[in-house]
Coordinates of C-alpha atoms in Angstrom, one line a residue:
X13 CA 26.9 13.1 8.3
X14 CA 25.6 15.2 10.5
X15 CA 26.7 18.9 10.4
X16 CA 24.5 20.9 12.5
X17 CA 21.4 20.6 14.9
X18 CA 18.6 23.7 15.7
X19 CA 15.7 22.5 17.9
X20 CA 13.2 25.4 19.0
X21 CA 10.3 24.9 21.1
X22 CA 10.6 21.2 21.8
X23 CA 9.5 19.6 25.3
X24 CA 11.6 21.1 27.6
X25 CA 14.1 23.1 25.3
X26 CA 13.9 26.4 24.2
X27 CA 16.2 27.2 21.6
X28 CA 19.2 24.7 20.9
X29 CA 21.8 25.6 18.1
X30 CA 24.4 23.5 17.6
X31 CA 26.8 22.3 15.4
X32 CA 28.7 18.6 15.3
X33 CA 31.6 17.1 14.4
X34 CA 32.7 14.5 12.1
X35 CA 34.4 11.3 13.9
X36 CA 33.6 9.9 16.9
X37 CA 31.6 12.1 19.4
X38 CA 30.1 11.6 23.3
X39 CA 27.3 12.9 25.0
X40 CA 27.3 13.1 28.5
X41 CA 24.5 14.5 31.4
X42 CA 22.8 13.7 34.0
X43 CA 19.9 11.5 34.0
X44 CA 16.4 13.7 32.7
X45 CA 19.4 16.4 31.7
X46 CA 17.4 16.4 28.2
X47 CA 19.2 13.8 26.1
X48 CA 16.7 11.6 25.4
X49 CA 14.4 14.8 24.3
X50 CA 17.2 15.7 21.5
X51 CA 17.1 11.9 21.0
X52 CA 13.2 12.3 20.1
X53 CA 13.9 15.8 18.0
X54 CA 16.2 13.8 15.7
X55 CA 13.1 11.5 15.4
X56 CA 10.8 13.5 14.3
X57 CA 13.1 14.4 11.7
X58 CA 12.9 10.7 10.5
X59 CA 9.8 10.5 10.1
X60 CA 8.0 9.6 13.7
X61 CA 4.7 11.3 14.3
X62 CA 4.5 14.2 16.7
X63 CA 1.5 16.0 18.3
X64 CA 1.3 19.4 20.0
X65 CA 2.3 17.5 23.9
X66 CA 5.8 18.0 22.1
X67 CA 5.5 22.0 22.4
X68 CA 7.2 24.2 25.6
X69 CA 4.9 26.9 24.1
X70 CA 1.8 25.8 22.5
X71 CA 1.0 29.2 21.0
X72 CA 4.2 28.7 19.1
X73 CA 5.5 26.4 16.3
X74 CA 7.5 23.9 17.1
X75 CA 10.6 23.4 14.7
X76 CA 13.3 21.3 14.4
X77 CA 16.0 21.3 12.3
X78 CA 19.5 19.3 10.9
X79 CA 22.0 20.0 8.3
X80 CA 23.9 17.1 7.0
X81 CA 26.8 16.3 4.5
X82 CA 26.1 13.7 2.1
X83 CA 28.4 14.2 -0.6
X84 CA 30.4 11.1 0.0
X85 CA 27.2 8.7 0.0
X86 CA 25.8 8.9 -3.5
X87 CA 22.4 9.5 -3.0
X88 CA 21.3 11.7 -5.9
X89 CA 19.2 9.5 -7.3
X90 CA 17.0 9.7 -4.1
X91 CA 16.7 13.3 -5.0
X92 CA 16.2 13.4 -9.0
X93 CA 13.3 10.2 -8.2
X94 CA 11.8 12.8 -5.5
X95 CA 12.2 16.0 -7.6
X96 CA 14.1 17.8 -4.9
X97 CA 16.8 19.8 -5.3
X98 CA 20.3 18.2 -4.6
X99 CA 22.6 20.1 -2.4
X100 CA 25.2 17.4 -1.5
X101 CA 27.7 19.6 0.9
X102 CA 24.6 20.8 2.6
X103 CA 21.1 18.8 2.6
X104 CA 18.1 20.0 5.4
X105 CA 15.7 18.2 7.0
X106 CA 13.0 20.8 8.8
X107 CA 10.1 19.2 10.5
X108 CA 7.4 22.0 11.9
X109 CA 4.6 21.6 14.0
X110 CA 1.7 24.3 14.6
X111 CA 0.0 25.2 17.2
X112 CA -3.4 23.5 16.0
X113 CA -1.2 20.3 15.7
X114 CA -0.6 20.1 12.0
X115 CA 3.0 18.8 10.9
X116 CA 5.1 19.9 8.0
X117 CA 7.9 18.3 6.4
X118 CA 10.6 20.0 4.1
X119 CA 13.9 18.4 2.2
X120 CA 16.3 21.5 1.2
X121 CA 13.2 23.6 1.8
X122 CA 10.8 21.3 -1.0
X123 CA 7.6 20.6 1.3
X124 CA 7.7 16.3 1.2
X125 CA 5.3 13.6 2.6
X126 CA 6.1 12.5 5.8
X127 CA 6.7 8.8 4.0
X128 CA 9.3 10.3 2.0
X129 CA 11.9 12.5 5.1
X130 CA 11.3 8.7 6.8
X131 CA 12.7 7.0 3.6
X132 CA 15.5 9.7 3.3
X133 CA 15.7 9.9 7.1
X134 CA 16.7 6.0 7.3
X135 CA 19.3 6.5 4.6
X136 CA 21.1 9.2 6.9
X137 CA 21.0 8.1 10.7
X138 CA 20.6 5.0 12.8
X139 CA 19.5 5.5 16.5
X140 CA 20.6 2.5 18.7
X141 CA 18.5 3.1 21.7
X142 CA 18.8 0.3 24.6
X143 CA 15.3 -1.3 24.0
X144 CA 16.9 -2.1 20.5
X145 CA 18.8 -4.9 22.2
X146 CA 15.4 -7.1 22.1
X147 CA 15.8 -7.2 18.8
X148 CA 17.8 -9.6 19.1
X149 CA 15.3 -12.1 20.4
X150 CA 13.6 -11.3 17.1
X151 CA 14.2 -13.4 13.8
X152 CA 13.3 -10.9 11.7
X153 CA 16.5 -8.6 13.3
X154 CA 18.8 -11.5 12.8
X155 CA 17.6 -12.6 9.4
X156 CA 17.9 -8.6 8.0
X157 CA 21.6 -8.4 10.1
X158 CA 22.6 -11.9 7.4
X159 CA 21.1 -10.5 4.7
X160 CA 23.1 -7.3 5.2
X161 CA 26.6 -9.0 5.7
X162 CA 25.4 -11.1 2.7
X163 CA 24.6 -8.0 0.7
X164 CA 22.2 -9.9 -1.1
X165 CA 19.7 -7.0 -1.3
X166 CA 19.3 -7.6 -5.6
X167 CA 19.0 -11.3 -5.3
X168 CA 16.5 -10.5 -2.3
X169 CA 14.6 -8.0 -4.2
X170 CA 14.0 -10.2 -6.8
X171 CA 12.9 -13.4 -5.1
X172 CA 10.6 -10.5 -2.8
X173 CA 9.2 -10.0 -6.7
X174 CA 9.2 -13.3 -7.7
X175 CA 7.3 -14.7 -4.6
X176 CA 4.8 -11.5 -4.4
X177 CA 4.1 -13.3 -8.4
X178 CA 3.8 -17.0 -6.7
X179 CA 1.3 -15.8 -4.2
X180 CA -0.6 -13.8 -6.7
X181 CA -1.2 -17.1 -9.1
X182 CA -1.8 -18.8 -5.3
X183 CA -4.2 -16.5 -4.7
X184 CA -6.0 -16.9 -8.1
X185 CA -5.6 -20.4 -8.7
X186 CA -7.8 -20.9 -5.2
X187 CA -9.8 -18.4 -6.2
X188 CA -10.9 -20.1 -9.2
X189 CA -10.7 -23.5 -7.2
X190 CA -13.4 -21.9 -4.7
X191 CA -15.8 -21.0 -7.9
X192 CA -15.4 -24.2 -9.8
X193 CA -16.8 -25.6 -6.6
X194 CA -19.3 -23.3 -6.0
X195 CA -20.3 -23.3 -9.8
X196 CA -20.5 -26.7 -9.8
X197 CA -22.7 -27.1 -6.8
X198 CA -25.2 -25.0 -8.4
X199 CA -24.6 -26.7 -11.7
X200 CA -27.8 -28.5 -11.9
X201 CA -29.9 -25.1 -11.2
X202 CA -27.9 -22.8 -13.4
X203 CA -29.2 -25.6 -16.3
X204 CA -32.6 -25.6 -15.2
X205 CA -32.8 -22.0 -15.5
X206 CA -31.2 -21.8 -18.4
X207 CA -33.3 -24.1 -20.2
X208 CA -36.4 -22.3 -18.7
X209 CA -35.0 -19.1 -20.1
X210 CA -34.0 -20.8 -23.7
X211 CA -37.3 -22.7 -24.0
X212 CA -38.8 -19.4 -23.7
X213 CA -37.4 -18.5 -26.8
X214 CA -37.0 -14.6 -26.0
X215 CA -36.3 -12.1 -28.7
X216 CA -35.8 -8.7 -27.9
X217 CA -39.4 -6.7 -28.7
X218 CA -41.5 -9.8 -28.4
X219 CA -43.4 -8.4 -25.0
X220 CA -44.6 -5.6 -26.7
X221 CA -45.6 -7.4 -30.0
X222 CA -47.3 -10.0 -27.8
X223 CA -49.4 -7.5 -25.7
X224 CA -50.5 -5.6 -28.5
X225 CA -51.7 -8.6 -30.4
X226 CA -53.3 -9.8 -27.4
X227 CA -55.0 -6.5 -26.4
X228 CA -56.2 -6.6 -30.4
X229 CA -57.6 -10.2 -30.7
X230 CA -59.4 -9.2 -27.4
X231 CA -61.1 -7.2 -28.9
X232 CA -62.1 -8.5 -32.4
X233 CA -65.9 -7.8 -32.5
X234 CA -65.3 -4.3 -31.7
X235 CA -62.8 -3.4 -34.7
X236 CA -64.9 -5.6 -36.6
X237 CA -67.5 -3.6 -36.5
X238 CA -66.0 0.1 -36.3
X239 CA -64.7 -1.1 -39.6
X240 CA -67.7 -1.9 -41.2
X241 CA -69.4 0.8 -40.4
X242 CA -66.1 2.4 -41.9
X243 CA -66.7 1.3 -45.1
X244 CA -70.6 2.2 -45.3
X245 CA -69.6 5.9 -45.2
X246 CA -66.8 5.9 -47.4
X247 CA -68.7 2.9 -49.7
X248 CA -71.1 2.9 -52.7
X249 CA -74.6 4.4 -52.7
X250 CA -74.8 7.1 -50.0
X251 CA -71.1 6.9 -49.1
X252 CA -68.5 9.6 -49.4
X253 CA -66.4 8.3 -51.9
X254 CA -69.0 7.9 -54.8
X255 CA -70.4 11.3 -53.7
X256 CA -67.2 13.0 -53.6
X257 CA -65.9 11.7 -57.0
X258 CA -69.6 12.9 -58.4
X259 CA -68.8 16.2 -57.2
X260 CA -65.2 16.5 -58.5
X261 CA -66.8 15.9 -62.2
X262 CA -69.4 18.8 -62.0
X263 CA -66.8 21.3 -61.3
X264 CA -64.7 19.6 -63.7
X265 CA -68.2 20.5 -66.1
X266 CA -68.1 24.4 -65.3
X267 CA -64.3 24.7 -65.7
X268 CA -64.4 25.8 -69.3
X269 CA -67.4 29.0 -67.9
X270 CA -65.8 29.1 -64.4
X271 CA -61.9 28.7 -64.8
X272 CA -61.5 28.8 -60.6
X273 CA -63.8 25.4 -60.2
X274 CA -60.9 23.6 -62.1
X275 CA -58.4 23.6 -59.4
X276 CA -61.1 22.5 -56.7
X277 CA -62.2 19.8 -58.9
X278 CA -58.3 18.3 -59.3
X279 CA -58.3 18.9 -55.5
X280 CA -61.5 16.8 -54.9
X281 CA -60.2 14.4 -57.5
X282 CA -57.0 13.5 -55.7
X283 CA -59.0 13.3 -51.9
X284 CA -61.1 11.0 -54.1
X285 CA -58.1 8.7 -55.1
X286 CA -56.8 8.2 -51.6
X287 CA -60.5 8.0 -50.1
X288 CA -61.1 5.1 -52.4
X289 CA -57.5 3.5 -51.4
X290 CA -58.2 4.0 -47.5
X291 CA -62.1 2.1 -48.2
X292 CA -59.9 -0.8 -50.4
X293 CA -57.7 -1.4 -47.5
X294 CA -60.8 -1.2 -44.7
X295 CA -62.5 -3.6 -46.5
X296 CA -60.3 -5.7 -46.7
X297 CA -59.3 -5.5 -42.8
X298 CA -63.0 -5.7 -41.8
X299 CA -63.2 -9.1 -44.3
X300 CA -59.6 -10.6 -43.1
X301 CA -59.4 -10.2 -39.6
X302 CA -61.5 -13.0 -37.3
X303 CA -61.4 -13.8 -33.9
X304 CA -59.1 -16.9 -33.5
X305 CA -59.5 -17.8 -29.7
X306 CA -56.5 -20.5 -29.8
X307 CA -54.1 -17.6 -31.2
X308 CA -55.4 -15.5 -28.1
X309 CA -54.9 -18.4 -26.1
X310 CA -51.4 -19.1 -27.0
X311 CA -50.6 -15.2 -26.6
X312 CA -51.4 -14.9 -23.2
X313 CA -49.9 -17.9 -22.5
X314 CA -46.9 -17.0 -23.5
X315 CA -46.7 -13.3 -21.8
X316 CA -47.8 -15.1 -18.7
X317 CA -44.5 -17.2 -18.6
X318 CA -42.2 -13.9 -19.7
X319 CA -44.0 -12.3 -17.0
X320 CA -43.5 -15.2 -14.6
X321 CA -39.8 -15.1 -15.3
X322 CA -39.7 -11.6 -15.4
X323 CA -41.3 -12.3 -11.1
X324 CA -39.0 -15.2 -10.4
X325 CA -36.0 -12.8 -11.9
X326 CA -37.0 -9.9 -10.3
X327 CA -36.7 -8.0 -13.4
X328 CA -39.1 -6.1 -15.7
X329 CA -38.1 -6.5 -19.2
X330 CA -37.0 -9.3 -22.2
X331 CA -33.8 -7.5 -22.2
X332 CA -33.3 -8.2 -18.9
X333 CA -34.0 -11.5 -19.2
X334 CA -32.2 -11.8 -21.8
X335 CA -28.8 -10.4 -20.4
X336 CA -29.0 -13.2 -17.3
X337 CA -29.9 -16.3 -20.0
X338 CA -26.1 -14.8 -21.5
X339 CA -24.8 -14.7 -18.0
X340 CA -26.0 -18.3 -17.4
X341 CA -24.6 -19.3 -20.4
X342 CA -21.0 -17.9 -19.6
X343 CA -21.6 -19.6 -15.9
X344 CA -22.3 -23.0 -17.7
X345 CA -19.4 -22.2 -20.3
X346 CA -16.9 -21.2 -17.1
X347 CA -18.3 -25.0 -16.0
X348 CA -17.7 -26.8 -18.5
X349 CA -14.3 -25.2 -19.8
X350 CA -13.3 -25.3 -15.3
X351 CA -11.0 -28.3 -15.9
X352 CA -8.5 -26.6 -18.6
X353 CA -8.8 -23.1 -16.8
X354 CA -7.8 -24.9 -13.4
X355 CA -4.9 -26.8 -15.7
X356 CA -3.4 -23.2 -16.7
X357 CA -3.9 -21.6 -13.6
X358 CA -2.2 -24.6 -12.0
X359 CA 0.5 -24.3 -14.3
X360 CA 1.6 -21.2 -13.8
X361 CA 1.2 -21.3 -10.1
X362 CA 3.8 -24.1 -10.2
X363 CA 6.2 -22.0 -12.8
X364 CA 5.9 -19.1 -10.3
X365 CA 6.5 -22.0 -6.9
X366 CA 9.8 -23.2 -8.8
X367 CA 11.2 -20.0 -9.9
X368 CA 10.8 -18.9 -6.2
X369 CA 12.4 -22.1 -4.7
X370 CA 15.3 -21.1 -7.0
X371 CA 16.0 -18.3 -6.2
X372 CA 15.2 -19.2 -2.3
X373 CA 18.1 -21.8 -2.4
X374 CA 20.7 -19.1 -3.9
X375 CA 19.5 -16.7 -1.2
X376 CA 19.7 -19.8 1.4
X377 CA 23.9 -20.5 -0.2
X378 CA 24.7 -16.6 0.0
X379 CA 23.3 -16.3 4.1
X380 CA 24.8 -19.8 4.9
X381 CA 28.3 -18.6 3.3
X382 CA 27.3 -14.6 5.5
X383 CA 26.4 -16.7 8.5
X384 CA 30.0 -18.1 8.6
X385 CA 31.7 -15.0 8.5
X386 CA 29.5 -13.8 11.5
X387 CA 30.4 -16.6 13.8
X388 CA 34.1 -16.5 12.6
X389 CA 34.2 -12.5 13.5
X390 CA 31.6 -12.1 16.3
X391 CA 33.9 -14.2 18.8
X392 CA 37.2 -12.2 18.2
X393 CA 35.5 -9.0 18.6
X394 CA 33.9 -10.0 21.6
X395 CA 37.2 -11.5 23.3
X396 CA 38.5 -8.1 22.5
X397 CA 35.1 -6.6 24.7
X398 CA 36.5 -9.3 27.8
X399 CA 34.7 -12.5 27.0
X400 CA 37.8 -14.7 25.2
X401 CA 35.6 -17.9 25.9
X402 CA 32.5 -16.7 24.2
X403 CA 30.7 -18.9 21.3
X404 CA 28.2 -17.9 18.7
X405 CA 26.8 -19.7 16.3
X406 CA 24.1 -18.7 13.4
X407 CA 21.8 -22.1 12.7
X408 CA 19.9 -21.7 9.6
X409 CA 16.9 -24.0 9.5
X410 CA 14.7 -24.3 6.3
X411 CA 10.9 -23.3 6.3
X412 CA 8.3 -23.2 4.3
X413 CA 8.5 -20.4 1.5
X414 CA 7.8 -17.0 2.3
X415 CA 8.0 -13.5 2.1
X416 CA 11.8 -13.1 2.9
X417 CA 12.8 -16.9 1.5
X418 CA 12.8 -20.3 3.5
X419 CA 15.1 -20.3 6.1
X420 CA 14.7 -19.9 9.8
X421 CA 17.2 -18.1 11.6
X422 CA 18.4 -18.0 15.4
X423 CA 21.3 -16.6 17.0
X424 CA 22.9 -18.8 19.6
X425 CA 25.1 -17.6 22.3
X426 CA 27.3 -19.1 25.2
X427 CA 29.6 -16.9 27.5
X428 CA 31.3 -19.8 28.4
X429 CA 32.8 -22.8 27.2
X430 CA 30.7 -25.0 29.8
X431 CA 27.5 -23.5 29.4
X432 CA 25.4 -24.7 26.3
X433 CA 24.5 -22.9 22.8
X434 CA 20.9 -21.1 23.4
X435 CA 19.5 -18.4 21.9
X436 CA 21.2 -15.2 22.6
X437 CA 18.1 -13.6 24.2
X438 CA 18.0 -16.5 26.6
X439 CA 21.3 -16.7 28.1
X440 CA 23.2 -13.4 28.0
X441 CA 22.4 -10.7 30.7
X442 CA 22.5 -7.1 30.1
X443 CA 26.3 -6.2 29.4
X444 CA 26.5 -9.4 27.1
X445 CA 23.7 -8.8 24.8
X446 CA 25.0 -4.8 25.1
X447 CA 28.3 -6.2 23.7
X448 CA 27.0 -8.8 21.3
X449 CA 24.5 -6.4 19.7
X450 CA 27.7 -3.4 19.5
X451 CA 29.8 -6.4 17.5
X452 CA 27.0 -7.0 15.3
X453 CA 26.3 -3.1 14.8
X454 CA 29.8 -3.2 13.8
X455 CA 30.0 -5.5 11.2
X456 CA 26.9 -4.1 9.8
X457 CA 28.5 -0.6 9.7
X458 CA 31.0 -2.1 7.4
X459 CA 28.4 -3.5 5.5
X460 CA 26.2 -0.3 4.9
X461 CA 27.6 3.5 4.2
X462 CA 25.3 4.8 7.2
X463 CA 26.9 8.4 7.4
X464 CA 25.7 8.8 11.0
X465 CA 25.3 6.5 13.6
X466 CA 23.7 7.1 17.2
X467 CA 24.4 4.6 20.3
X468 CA 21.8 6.0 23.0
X469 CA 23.6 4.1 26.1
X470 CA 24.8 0.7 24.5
X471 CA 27.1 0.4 27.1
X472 CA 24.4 -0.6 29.8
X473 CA 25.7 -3.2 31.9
X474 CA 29.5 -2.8 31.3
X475 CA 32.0 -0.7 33.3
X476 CA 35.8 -0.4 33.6
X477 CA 38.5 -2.1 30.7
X478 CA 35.1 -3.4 28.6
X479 CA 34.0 0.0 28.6
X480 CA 37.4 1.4 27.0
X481 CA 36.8 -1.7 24.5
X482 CA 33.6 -0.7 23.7
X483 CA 34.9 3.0 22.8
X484 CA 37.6 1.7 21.0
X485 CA 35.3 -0.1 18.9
X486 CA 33.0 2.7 17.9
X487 CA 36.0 4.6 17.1
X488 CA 36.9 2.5 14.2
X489 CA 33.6 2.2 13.6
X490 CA 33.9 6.4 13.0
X491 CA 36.8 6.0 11.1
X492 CA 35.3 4.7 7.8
X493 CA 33.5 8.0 6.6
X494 CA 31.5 7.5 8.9
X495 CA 29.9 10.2 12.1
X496 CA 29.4 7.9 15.6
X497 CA 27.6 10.0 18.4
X498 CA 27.2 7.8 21.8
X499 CA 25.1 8.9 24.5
X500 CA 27.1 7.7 27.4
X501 CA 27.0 7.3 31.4
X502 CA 30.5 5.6 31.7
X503 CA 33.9 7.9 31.4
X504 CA 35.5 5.5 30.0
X505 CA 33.4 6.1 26.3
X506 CA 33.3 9.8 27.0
X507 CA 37.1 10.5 27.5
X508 CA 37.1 8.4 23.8
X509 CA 35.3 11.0 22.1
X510 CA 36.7 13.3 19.8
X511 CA 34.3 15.7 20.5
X512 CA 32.6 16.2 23.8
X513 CA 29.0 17.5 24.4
X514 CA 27.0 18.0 27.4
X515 CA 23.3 18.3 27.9
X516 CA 21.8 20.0 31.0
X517 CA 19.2 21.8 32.7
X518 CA 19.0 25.6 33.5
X519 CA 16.4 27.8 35.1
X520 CA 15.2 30.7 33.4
X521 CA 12.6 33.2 33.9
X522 CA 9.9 31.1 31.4
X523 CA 11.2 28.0 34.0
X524 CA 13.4 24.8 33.4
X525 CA 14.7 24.5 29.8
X526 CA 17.3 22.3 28.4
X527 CA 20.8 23.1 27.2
X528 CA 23.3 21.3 25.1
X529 CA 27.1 23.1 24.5
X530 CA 30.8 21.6 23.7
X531 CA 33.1 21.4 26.6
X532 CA 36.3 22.7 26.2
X533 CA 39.7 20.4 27.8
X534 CA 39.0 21.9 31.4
X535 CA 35.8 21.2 31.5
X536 CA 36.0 17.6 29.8
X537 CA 38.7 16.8 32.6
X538 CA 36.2 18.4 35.3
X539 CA 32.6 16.3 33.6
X540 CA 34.7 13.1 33.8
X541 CA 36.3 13.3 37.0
X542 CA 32.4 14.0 38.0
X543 CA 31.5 10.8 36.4
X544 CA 34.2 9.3 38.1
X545 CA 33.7 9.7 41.4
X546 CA 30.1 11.7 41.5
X547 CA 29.2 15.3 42.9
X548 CA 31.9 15.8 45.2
X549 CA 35.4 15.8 42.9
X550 CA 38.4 14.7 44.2
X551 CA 41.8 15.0 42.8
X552 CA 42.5 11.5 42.5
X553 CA 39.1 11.6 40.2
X554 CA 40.5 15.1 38.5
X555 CA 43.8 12.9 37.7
X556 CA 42.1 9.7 36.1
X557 CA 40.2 11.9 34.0
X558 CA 43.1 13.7 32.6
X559 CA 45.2 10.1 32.7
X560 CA 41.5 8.8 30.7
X561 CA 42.1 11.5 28.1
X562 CA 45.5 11.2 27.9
X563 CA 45.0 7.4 27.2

């Protein structure tokens, strides 16, 4: 619960430090006193953005501050999955803005993304604020508020799994339907291409073999002849070779009178060896190769159709084409493999569909059986809040499967017993839906260890004996380990209050600030006699209050 408040710099408030009380507590003031700014403080401590219009002094940080005791709400494991330090008896929220704007958040002093003080922040307080009462026009609000009396949050949690699975096979399986379509409207194309591409019959390294044979049988004549002439100098007569081999034998002749001419002439008799080798193999180039004009023919035939694929694929290489002929193949594979692919993917997006409605229909038995206790216990509380002839009814409609299951929920209401069943939203005014929505916020209190709960004027539209009902019920309501704090214009609910707190304004030398303090006995018997009969206090007004707290 909540053990302590410190807001500094905030709107319209200076500096408030101030400590609460476990049990039920009131808030009173005048209208634009400042409670709805403390309202918006406790906010930003669960999570809501904030900018720098939220400063009194935008030179200065803005921070806001709450102690609370938790140590009777198990929620360690929060901590431990956070890696913040557990302080049970005494965990802080801090939220603090800067002067350029930027926002800080801090859990027992461990800076925290703003996503996690919202997680913890829900965990700790619930702020009923009057525009909260739409809610109930909304499905969502009544479908959470059975689910909740239900407790069916494992069950819930698992078909939330289970159909987050469905849709992902769903998702996949039309997928696949969408490209099987695709694929095959293309089908006929993908095949010609293919069998352009296979026809081809690429290998990788054939362009450059192809162009140098072609760039060599272009040019026959002239290797013919450079070879030729090749093996006149090296050949027989006047040649190298002949010449070279004479000359090795006459220093091989002196060798025995001129020891130094023997290694020259083993020199010259090795360059003769390989000489003669090189003319063997030129001759026999110059003799083997012809021009073949139907080889050349075919060449260039066939780079012109790589390089005409290599155009039509926009590509520059045989590996390229290459690596879209395997793609093409896979496409054609995908094809012709679609209808057994579709058959799995089918499969398992039934499995998924069935395991969902399963667990759909045990969600749907658990809210029916939920739904039941809500209409038997909504009506006695609210003949207890002065409407003994009211009916309410939960109607639970199936729908087609989604996130949260397949039911369709609506609250119906009648405040009589001759006016029909409608939706709540549609037939109760102010002070009923104020009173249906406290019954429900009851029942769900019972439901969840919230260990704070705010009511920021619930009891719009009431007055008199209902408003001493209302009180009464958020006095139980405070006495399950629980902290209520209502925000109250009625002196009926504030005389209730175990505590008593007043917010008001006060002129200072920096101007108007905002104040908040604990009234003593006196002064609760003089702020509810004010209620009671407004500016001017009478003594009849001075007696009710004291009668009021009495009571």
């Amino acid at each position: 619960m909540l053990t302590h408040l410190y807001i500094n710099n905030f709107t319209i408030i200076d500096t408030l430090n101030i400590p609460f009380s476990p049990g039920f507590s009131v808030i009173t003031g005048e209208t634009g006193a400042g409670k709805s700014i403390i309202l918006g403080a406790i906010n930003l401590l669960l999570g809501q953005r904030a900018d720098t219009k939220c400063m009194k002094d935008a030179s200065r940080k803005c921070i806001i501050e709450a102690e609370f005791d938790i140590s009777r709400y198990g929620m360690q494991g929060f901590f431990d999955e956070n890696g913040i330090d557990y302080d049970p008896d005494d965990c802080i929220l801090r939220r603090e803005i800067s002067p350029s704007g930027k926002s800080r958040a801090f859990i027992n002093d461990t800076p925290v993304q703003l996503s996690c003080m919202r997680t913890l922040g829900s965990l700790l307080i619930d702020i009923h604020s009057q525009h909260q009462n739409l809610l109930l026009n909304e499905e969502n609000f009544q479908l959470n508020v059975i689910d909740i009396i239900a407790n069916d949050k494992e069950l819930l949690n698992e078909y939330k799994r289970r159909f987050s699975e469905y849709n992902e096979a769903r998702k996949k399986a039309q997928r696949m339907r969408e490209e099987i379509a695709e694929s095959k409207k293309n089908e006929d194309f993908i095949r010609f291409q293919l069998k352009e591409l296979s026809d081809a019959g690429l290998k990788a390294g054939m362009q450059e073999e192809l162009e140098r044979e072609s760039d060599m049988l272009g040019h026959v004549e002239e290797i013919k002849a450079t070879l030729y002439s090749v093996e006149d100098m090296l050949g027989d007569g006047n040649g190298i070779t002949p010449r070279l081999k004479e000359a090795a034998r006459s220093l091989a002749g002196i060798s025995s009178i001129y020891p130094e001419a023997q290694t020259a002439a083993e020199r010259m008799e090795s360059c003769y060896i390989e000489l003669k080798d090189i003319l063997q193999e030129v001759s026999s180039k110059a003799t083997d190769i012809e021009f073949d004009p139907q080889r050349l023919e075919k060449v260039n035939s066939t780079l012109d159709k790589i390089y005409s694929l290599e155009q039509k694929h926009s590509v520059t290489t045989i590996d390229e084409l290459l690596e879209i002929q395997s793609e093409l193949t896979a496409k054609l594979t995908h094809i012709d493999n679609s209808d057994e692919e579709m058959a799995e993917l089918a499969a398992r997006e039934q499995e998924m569909a069935e395991k969902c409605k399963e667990l759909a229909k045990r969600l749907t038995s658990v809210r029916i059986k939920a739904a039941k206790t809500i209409e038997s216990d909504i009506p006695r509380t609210l003949a207890s809040l002065g409407m003994p002839k009211a009916r309410f009814a939960i109607s639970i409609e199936p729908k087609n499967m989604g996130a949260d299951g397949c039911d369709r929920v609506a609250f119906t209401f009648s405040a009589n017993t001759n006016t029909p069943m409608l939706p709540v939203a549609q037939v109760a005014s102010g002070g009923e839906i104020a009173r249906v929505m406290l019954s429900l916020k009851a029942m769900i209190s019972g439901a969840v260890k919230l260990p704070t709960i705010i009511f920021d004027e619930i009891d719009t539209g009431v007055s008199g004996a209902i408003a001493e009902r209302m009180a009464a019920i958020m006095q139980d309501m405070a006495h399950a380990e629980r902290q209520v704090i209502s925000i109250t214009h009625l002196p009926q609910i504030a005389a209730k209050g175990s505590t008593h707190y007043k917010v008001y304004k006060e002129e200072t030398n920096s101007g108007t600030t905002s104040r908040m303090r604990i009234l003593a006995t006196d002064e609760r018997i003089k702020e509810i006699a004010q209620m009671l009969s407004g500016s001017e206090i009478t003594e009849a007004a001075m007696n009710n209050a004291k009668e009021l707290l009495k009571s």
